mmCIF file of C-alpha atoms in Angstrom:
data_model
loop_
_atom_site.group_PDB
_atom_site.id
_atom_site.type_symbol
_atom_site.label_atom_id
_atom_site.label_comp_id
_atom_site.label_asym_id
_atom_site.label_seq_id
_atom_site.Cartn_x
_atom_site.Cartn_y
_atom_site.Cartn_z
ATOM 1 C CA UNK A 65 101.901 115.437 99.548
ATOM 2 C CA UNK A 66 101.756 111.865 98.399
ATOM 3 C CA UNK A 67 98.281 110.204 96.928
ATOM 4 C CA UNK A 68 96.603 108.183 99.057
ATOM 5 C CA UNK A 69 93.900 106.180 98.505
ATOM 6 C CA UNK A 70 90.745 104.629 100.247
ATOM 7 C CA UNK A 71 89.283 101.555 98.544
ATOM 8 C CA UNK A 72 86.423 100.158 99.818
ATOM 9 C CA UNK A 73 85.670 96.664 100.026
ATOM 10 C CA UNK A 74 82.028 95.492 100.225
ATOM 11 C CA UNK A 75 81.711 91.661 100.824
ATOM 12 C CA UNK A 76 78.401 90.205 101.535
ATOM 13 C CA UNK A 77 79.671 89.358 105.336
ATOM 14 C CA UNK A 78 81.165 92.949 106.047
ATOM 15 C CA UNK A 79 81.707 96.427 104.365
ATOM 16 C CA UNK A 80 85.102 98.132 105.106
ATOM 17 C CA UNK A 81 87.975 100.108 103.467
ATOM 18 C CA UNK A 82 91.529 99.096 102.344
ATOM 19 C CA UNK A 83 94.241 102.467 103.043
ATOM 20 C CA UNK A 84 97.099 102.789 100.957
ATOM 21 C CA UNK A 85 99.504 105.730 100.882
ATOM 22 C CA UNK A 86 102.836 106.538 102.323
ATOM 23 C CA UNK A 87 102.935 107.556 106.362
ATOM 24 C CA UNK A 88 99.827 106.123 107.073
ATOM 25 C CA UNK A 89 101.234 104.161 109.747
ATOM 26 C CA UNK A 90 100.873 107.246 111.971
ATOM 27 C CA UNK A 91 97.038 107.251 111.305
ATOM 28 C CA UNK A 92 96.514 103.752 112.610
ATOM 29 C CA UNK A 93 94.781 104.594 115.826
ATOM 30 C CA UNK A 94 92.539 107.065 114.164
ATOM 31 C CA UNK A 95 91.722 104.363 111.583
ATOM 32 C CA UNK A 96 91.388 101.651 113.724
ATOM 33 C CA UNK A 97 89.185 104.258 116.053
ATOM 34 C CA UNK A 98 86.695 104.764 113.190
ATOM 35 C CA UNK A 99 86.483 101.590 111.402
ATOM 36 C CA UNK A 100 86.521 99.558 115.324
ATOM 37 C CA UNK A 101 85.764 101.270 118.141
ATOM 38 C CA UNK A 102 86.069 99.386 121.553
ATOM 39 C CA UNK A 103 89.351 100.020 124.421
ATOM 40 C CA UNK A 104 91.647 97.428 123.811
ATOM 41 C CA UNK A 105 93.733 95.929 121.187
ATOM 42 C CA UNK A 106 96.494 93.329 120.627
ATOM 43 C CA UNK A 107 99.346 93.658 118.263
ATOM 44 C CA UNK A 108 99.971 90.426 116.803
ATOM 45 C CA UNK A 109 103.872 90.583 115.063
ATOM 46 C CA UNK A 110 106.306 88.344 114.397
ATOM 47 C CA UNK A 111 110.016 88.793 115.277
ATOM 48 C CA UNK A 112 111.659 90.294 112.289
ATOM 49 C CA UNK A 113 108.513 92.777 111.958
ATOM 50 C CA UNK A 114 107.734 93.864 115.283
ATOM 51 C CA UNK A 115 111.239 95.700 116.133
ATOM 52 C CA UNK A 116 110.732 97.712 113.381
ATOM 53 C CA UNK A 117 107.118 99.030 113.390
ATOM 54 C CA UNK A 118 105.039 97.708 116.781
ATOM 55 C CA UNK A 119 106.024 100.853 118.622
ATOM 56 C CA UNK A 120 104.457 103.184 116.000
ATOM 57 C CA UNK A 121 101.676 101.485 116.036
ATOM 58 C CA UNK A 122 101.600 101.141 119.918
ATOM 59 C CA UNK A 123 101.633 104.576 119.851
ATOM 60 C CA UNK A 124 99.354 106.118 117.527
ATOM 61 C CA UNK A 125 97.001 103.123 119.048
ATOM 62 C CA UNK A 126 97.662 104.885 122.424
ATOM 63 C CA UNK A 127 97.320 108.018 121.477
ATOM 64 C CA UNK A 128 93.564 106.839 120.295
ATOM 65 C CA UNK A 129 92.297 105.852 123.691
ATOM 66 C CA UNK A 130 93.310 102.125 122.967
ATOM 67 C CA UNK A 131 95.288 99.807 125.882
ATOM 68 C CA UNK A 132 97.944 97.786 124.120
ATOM 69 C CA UNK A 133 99.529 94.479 124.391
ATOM 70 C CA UNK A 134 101.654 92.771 121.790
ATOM 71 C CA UNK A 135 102.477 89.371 120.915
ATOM 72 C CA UNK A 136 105.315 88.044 118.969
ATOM 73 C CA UNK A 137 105.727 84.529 117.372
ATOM 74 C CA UNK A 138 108.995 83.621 115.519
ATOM 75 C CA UNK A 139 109.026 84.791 111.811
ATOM 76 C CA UNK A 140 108.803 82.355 109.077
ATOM 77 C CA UNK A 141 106.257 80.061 107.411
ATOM 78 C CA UNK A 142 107.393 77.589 109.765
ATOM 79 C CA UNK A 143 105.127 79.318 112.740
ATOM 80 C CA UNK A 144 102.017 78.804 110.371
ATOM 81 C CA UNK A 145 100.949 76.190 112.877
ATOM 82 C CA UNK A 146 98.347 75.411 114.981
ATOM 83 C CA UNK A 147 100.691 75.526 118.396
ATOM 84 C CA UNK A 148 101.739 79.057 116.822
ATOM 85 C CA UNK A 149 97.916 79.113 116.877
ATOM 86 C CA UNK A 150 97.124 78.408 120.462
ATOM 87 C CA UNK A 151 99.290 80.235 121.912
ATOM 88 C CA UNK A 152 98.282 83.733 120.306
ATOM 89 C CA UNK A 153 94.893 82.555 121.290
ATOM 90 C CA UNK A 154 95.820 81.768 124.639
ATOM 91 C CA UNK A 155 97.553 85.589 124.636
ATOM 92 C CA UNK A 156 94.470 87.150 123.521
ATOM 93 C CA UNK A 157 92.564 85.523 127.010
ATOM 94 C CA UNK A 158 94.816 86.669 129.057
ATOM 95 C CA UNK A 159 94.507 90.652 127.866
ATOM 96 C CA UNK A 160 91.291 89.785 128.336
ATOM 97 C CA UNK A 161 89.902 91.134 124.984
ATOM 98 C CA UNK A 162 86.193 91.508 124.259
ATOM 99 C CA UNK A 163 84.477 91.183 120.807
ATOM 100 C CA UNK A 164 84.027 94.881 120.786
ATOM 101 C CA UNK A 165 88.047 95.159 120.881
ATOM 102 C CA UNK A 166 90.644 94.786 117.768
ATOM 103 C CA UNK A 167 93.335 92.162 117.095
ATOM 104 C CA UNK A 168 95.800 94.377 115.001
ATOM 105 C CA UNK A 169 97.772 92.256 112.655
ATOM 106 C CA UNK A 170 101.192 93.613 111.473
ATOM 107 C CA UNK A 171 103.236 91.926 108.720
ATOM 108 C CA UNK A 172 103.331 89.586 106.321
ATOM 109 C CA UNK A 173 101.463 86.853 104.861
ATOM 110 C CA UNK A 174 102.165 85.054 107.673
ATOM 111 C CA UNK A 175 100.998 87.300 110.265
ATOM 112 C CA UNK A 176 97.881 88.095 108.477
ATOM 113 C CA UNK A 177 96.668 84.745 107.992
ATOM 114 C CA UNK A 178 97.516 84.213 112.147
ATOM 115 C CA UNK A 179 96.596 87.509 112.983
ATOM 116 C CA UNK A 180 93.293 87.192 111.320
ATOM 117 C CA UNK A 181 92.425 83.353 112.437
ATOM 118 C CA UNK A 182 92.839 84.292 115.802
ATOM 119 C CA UNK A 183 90.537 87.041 115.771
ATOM 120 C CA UNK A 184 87.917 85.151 113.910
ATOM 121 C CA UNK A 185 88.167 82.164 116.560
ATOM 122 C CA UNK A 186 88.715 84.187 120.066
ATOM 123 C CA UNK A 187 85.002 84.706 121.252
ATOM 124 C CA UNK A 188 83.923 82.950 117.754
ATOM 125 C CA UNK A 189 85.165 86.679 116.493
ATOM 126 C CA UNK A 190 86.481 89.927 117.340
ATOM 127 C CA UNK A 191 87.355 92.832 115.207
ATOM 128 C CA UNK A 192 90.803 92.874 113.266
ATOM 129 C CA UNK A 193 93.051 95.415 111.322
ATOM 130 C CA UNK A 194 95.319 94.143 109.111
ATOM 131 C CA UNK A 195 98.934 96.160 108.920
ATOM 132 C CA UNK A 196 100.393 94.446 105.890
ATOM 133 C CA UNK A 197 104.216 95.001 105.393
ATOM 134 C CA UNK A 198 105.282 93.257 102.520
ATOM 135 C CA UNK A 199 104.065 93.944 98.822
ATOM 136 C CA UNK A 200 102.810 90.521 98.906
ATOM 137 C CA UNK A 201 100.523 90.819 101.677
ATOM 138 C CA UNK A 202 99.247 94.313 100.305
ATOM 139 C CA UNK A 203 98.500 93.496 96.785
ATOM 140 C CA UNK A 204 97.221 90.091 97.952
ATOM 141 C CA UNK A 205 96.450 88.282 101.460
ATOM 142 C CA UNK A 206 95.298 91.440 103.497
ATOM 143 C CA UNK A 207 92.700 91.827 100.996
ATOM 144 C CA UNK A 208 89.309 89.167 101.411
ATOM 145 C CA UNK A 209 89.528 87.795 104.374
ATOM 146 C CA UNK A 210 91.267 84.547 104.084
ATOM 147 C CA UNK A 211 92.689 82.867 107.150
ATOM 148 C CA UNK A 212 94.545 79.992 107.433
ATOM 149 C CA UNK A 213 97.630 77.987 108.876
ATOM 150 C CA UNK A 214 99.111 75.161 107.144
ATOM 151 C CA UNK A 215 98.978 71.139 108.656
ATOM 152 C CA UNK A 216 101.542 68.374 107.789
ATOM 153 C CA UNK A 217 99.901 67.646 104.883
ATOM 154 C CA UNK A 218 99.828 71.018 103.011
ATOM 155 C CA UNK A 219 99.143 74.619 102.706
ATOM 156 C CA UNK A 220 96.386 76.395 103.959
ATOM 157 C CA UNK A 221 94.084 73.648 105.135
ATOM 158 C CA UNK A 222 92.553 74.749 107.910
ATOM 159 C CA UNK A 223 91.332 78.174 108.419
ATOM 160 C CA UNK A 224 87.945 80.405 107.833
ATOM 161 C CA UNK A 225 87.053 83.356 105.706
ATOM 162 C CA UNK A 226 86.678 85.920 108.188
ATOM 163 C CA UNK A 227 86.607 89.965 106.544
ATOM 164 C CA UNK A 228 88.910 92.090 108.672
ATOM 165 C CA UNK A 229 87.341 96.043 109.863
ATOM 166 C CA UNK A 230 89.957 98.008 108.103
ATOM 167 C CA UNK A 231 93.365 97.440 106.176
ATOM 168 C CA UNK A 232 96.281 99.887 106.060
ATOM 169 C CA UNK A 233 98.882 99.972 103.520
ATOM 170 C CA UNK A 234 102.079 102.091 104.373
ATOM 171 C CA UNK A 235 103.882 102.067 101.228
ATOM 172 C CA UNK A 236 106.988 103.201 103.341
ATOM 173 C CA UNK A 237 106.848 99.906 105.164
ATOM 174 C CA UNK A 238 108.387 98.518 101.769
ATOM 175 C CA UNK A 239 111.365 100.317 102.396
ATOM 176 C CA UNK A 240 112.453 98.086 104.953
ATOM 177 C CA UNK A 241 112.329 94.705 102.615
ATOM 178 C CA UNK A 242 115.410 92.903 101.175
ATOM 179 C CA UNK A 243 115.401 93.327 97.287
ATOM 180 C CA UNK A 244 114.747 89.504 97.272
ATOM 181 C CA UNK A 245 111.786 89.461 99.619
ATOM 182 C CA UNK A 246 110.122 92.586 97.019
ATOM 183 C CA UNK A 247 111.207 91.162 93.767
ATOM 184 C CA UNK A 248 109.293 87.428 95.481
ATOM 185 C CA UNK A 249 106.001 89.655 95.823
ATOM 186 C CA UNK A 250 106.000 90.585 92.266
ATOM 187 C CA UNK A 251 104.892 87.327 91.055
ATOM 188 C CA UNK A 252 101.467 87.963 92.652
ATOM 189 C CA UNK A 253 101.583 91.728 90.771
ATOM 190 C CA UNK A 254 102.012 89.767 87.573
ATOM 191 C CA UNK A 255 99.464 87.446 88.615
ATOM 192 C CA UNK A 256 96.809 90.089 88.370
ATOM 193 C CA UNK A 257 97.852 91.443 85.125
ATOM 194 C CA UNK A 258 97.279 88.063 83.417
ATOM 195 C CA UNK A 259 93.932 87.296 85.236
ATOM 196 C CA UNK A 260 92.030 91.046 84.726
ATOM 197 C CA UNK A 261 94.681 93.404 83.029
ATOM 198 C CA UNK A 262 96.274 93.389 80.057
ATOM 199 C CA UNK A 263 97.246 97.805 80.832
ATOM 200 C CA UNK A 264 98.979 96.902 84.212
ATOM 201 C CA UNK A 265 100.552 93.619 82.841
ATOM 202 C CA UNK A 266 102.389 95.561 79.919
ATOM 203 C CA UNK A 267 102.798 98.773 82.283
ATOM 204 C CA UNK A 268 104.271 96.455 85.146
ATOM 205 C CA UNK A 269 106.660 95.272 82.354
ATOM 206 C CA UNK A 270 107.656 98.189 80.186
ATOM 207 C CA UNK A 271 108.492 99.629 83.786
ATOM 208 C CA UNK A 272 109.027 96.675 86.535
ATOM 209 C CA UNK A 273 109.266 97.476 90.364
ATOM 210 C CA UNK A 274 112.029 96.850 92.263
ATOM 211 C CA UNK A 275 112.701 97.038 95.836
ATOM 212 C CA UNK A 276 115.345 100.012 95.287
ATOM 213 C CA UNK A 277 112.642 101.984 93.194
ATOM 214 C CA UNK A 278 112.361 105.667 94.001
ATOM 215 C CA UNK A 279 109.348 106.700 92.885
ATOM 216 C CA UNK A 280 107.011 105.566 95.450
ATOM 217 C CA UNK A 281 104.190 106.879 94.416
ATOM 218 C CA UNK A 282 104.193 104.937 91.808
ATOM 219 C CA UNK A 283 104.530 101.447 93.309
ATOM 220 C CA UNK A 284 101.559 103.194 95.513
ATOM 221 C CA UNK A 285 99.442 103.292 92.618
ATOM 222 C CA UNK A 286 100.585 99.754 91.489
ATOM 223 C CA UNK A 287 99.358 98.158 94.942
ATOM 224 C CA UNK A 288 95.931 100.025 94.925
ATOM 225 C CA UNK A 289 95.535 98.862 91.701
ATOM 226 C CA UNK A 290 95.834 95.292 92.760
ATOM 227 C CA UNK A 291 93.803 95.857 95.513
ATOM 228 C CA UNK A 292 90.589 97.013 93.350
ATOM 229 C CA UNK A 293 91.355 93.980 90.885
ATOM 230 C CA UNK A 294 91.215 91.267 93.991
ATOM 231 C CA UNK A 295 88.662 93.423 95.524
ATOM 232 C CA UNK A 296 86.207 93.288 92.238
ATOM 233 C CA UNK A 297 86.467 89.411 92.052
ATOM 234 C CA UNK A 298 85.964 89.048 96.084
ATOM 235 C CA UNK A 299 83.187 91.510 96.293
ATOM 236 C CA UNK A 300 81.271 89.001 94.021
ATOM 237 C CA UNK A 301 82.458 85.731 95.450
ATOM 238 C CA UNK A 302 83.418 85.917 99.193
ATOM 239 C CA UNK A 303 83.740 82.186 99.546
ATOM 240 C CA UNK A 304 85.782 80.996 96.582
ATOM 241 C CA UNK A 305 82.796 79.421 95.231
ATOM 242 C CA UNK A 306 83.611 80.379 91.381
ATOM 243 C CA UNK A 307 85.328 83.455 90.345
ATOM 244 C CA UNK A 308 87.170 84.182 92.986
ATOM 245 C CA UNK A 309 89.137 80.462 91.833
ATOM 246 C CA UNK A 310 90.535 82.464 89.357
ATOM 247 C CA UNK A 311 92.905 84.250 91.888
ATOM 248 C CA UNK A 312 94.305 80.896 92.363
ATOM 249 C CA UNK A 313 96.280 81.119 88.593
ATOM 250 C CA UNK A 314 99.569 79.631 89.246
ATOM 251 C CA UNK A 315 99.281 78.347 92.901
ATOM 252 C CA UNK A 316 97.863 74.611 91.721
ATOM 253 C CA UNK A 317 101.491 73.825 90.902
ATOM 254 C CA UNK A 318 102.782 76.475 92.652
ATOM 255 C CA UNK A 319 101.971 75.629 96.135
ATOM 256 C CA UNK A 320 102.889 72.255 95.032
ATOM 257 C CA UNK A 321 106.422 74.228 94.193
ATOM 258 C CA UNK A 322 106.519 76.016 97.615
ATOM 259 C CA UNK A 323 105.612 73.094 100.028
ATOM 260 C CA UNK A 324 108.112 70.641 97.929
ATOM 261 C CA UNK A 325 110.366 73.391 98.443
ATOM 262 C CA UNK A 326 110.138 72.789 102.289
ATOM 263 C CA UNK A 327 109.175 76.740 101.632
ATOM 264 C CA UNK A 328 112.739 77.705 101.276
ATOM 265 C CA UNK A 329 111.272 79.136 97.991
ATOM 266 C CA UNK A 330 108.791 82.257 98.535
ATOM 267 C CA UNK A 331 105.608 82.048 97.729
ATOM 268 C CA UNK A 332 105.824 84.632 94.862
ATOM 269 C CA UNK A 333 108.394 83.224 93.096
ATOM 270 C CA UNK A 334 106.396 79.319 93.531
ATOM 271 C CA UNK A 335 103.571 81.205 92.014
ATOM 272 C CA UNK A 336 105.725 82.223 89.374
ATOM 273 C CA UNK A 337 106.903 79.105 88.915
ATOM 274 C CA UNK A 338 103.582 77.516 88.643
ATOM 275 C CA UNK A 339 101.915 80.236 86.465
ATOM 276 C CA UNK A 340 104.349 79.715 83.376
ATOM 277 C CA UNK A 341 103.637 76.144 83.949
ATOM 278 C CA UNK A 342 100.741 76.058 83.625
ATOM 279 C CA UNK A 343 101.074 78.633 80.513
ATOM 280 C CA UNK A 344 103.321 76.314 78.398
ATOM 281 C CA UNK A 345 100.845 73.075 79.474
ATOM 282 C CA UNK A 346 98.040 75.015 78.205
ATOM 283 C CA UNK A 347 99.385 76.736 75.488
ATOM 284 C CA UNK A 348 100.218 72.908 74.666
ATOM 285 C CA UNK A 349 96.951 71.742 74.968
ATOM 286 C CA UNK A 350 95.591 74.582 72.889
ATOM 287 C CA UNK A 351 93.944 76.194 75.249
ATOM 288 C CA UNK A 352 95.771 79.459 75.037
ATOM 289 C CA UNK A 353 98.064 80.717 72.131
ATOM 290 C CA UNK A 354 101.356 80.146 72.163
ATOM 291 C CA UNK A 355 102.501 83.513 72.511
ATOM 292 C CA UNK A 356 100.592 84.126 75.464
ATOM 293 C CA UNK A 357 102.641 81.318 77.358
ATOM 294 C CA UNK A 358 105.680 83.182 75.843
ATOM 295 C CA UNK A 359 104.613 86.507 77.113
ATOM 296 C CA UNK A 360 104.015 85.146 80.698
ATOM 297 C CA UNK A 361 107.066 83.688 80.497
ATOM 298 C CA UNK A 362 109.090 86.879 79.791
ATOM 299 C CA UNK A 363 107.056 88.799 82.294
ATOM 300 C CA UNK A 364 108.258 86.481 85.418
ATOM 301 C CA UNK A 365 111.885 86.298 83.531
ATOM 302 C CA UNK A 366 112.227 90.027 83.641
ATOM 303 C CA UNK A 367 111.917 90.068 86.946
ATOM 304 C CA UNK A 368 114.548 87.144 87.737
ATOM 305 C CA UNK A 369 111.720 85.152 88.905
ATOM 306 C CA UNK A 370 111.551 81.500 88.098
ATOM 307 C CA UNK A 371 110.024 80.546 85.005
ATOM 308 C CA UNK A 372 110.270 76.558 85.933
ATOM 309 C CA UNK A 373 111.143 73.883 88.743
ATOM 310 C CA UNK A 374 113.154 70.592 88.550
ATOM 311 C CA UNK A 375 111.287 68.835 91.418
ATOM 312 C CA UNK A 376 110.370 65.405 90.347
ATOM 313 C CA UNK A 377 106.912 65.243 88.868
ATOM 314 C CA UNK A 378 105.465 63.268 90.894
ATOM 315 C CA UNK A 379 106.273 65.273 93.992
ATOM 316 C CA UNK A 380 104.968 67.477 92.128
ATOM 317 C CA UNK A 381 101.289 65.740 91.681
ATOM 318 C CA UNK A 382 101.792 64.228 95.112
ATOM 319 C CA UNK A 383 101.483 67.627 96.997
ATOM 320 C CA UNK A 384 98.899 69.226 94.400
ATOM 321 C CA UNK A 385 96.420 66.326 94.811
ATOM 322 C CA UNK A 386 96.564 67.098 98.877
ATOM 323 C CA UNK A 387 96.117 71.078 97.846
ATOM 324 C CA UNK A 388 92.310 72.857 99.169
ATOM 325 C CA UNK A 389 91.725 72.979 95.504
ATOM 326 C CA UNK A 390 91.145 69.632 94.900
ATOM 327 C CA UNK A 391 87.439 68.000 94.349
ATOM 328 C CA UNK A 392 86.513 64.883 94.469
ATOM 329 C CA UNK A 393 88.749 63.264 92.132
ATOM 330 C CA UNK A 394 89.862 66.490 90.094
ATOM 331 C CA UNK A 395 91.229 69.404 90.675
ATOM 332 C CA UNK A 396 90.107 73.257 89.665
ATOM 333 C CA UNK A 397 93.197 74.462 87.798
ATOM 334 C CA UNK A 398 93.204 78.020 86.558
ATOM 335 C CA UNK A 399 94.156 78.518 83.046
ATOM 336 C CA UNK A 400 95.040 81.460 80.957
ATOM 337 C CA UNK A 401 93.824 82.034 77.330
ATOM 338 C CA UNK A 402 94.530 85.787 77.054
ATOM 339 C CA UNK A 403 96.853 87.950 78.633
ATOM 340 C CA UNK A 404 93.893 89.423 80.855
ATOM 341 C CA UNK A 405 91.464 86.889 80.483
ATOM 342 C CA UNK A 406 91.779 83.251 82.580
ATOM 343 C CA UNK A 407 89.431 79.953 82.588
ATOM 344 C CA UNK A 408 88.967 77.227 85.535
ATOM 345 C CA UNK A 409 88.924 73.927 84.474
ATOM 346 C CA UNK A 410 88.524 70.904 86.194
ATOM 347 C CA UNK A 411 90.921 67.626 85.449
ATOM 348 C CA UNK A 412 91.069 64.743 86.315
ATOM 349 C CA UNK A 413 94.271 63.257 88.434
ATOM 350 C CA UNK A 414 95.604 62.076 85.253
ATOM 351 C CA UNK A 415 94.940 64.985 83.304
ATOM 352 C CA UNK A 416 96.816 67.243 85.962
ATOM 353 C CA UNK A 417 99.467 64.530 85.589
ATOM 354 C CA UNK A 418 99.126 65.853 82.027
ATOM 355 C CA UNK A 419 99.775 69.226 82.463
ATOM 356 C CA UNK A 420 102.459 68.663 84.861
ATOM 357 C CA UNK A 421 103.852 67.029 82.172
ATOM 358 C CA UNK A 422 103.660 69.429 79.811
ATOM 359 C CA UNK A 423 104.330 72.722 81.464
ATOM 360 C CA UNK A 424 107.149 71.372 83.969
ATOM 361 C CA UNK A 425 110.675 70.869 83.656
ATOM 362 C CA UNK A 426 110.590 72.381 79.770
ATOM 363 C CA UNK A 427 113.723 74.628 80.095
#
């Protein structure tokens, strides 16, 4: 029998518990019965995730006592919109869903941000589940409760923080990703090791994942540690309004990479991008030693994740300056200076300019 494990979360807006283990998927009524109650509940899938899974979930849903509908919006970041938006909404009306029923959310990063935003806005909130599907949305966006869809002029800029009931964590689900789409979520695993832990940073190194890997359990143990490390910062600051910034190393210039990208690059590998960026820029500035830009760099490398971008610099500043982190005239960038250890510190326009500069376009 495989490990499983039951984390539990413990925000100041709502207690709950994150599941991880392999063929949990089958237990998602009975979770979703415990952590939610209520009669009804609404899938919420896109199209490349839904053939595969919605019909276990149906099930074991059904099999709890819950009536099921499902919705389906057309996979991609692309759908992050707020039509995307209005039309799940308009979906959950006409099941006619209460607050005491659960919006189930299954897939990606995508899904869960949609998933959750419409459950947080139908009746000003109803209960959700998040289902995540890809490593990145299990070591990452399931986890802390932030919703969002992107406008025209950037990522993420409108949306709530809004604490789902219960998360589930199927490590099997992984089995079903393209080697590409696994190897992209690894630049969020790394991500962790250089903010909180040096011990999974070199273990994720000395022995990387990879989406063929046949030892599940131990990717299992890999995501639940990420989960505690994002849980431990979010448990302390639900909001973003100062540690939890520091789960924000790389995406400054990374979501700068990703949107420039017209998001043909995946938001791992952006963050990627943008974390040994920002490494060599403050490694530059003497912020950090050398070797632990070198390090960072060599961690992303091994995993054939890019270490650098050739967009034009001042696409580059153009999209970070319209980025949520921004304030006032500076932004919050997240800066390493130990291989575990991070700092936020505010710059100026120019001085991001600076470390654009610096860290971009080196190789």
């Amino acid at each position: 029998m495989s490990e499983t494990w039951s984390i539990p979360v413990d925000t100041p807006s709502r207690s709950y518990v994150v599941h991880v283990g392999q063929g949990i998927l089958d237990e998602t009524g009975q979770i979703v019965r415990e952590a939610c109650g209520g009669t009804k509940a609404c899938i919420i899938s896109d199209s490349n995730v839904a053939p595969l899974y919605a019909d276990a979930v149906a099930g074991s849903l059904a099999d709890a006592g819950y009536s099921c509908t499902l919705q389906i919006f057309e996979a991609g970041e692309a759908s992050k919109r707020v039509d995307t938006l209005a039309d799940l909404l308009e979906g959950l009306a006409a099941s006619e869903l209460s607050r005491d029923d659960v919006v189930v959310a299954l897939g990606g990063g995508v899904t869960g941000d949609m998933g959750g935003l419409a459950g947080a806005l139908y009746l000003r909130g109803c209960k959700v589940v998040q289902i995540p599907t890809s490593l990145l949305a299990m070591v990452d966006s399931s986890v802390g409760g932030k919703t969002a869809i992107d406008l025209e002029a950037g990522k993420n800029l409108a949306g709530c923080f809004f604490q789902p009931h219960a998360v589930i964590a199927d490590i099997d689900c992984l089995d079903t990703l393209t080697p590409e789409l696994f190897t992209d979520s690894c630049g969020e695993v790394i991500k962790h090791g250089v903010i909180a832990d040096p011990t999974l940073f070199d273990e994720i190194g000395a022995s990387p994942l990879n989406g063929n890997q046949a030892d599940s359990d131990y990717i299992a143990r890999i995501v639940a540690r990420n989960i505690v490390i994002k849980r431990d910062v979010v448990n302390q600051d639900e909001r973003e309004r100062g540690l939890r910034q520091i789960l924000n190393f790389g995406h400054t210039i990374g979501h700068a990479i990703e949107a420039a990208s017209g998001f043909e690059l995946g938001h791992g590998s952006s963050v990627a991008a943008g974390m040994c960026c920002i490494a060599r820029a403050s490694a530059k500035k003497g912020w950090c030693d050398s070797e632990v830009a070198k390090k960072i760099v060599e961690a992303v490398s091994a995993y054939g994740l890019p270490t650098d971008t050739a967009i034009p610099h001042d696409t580059l500043l153009d999209f970070a300056t319209h980025d949520k982190k921004r304030h006032g005239d500076g932004v919050n960038v997240v800066v390493p200076t130990a291989i575990g250890t991070v700092e936020v510190k505010k710059v100026s326009l120019n001085g991001l300019t600076e470390l654009i500069d610096l860290g971009c376009g080196a190789n």
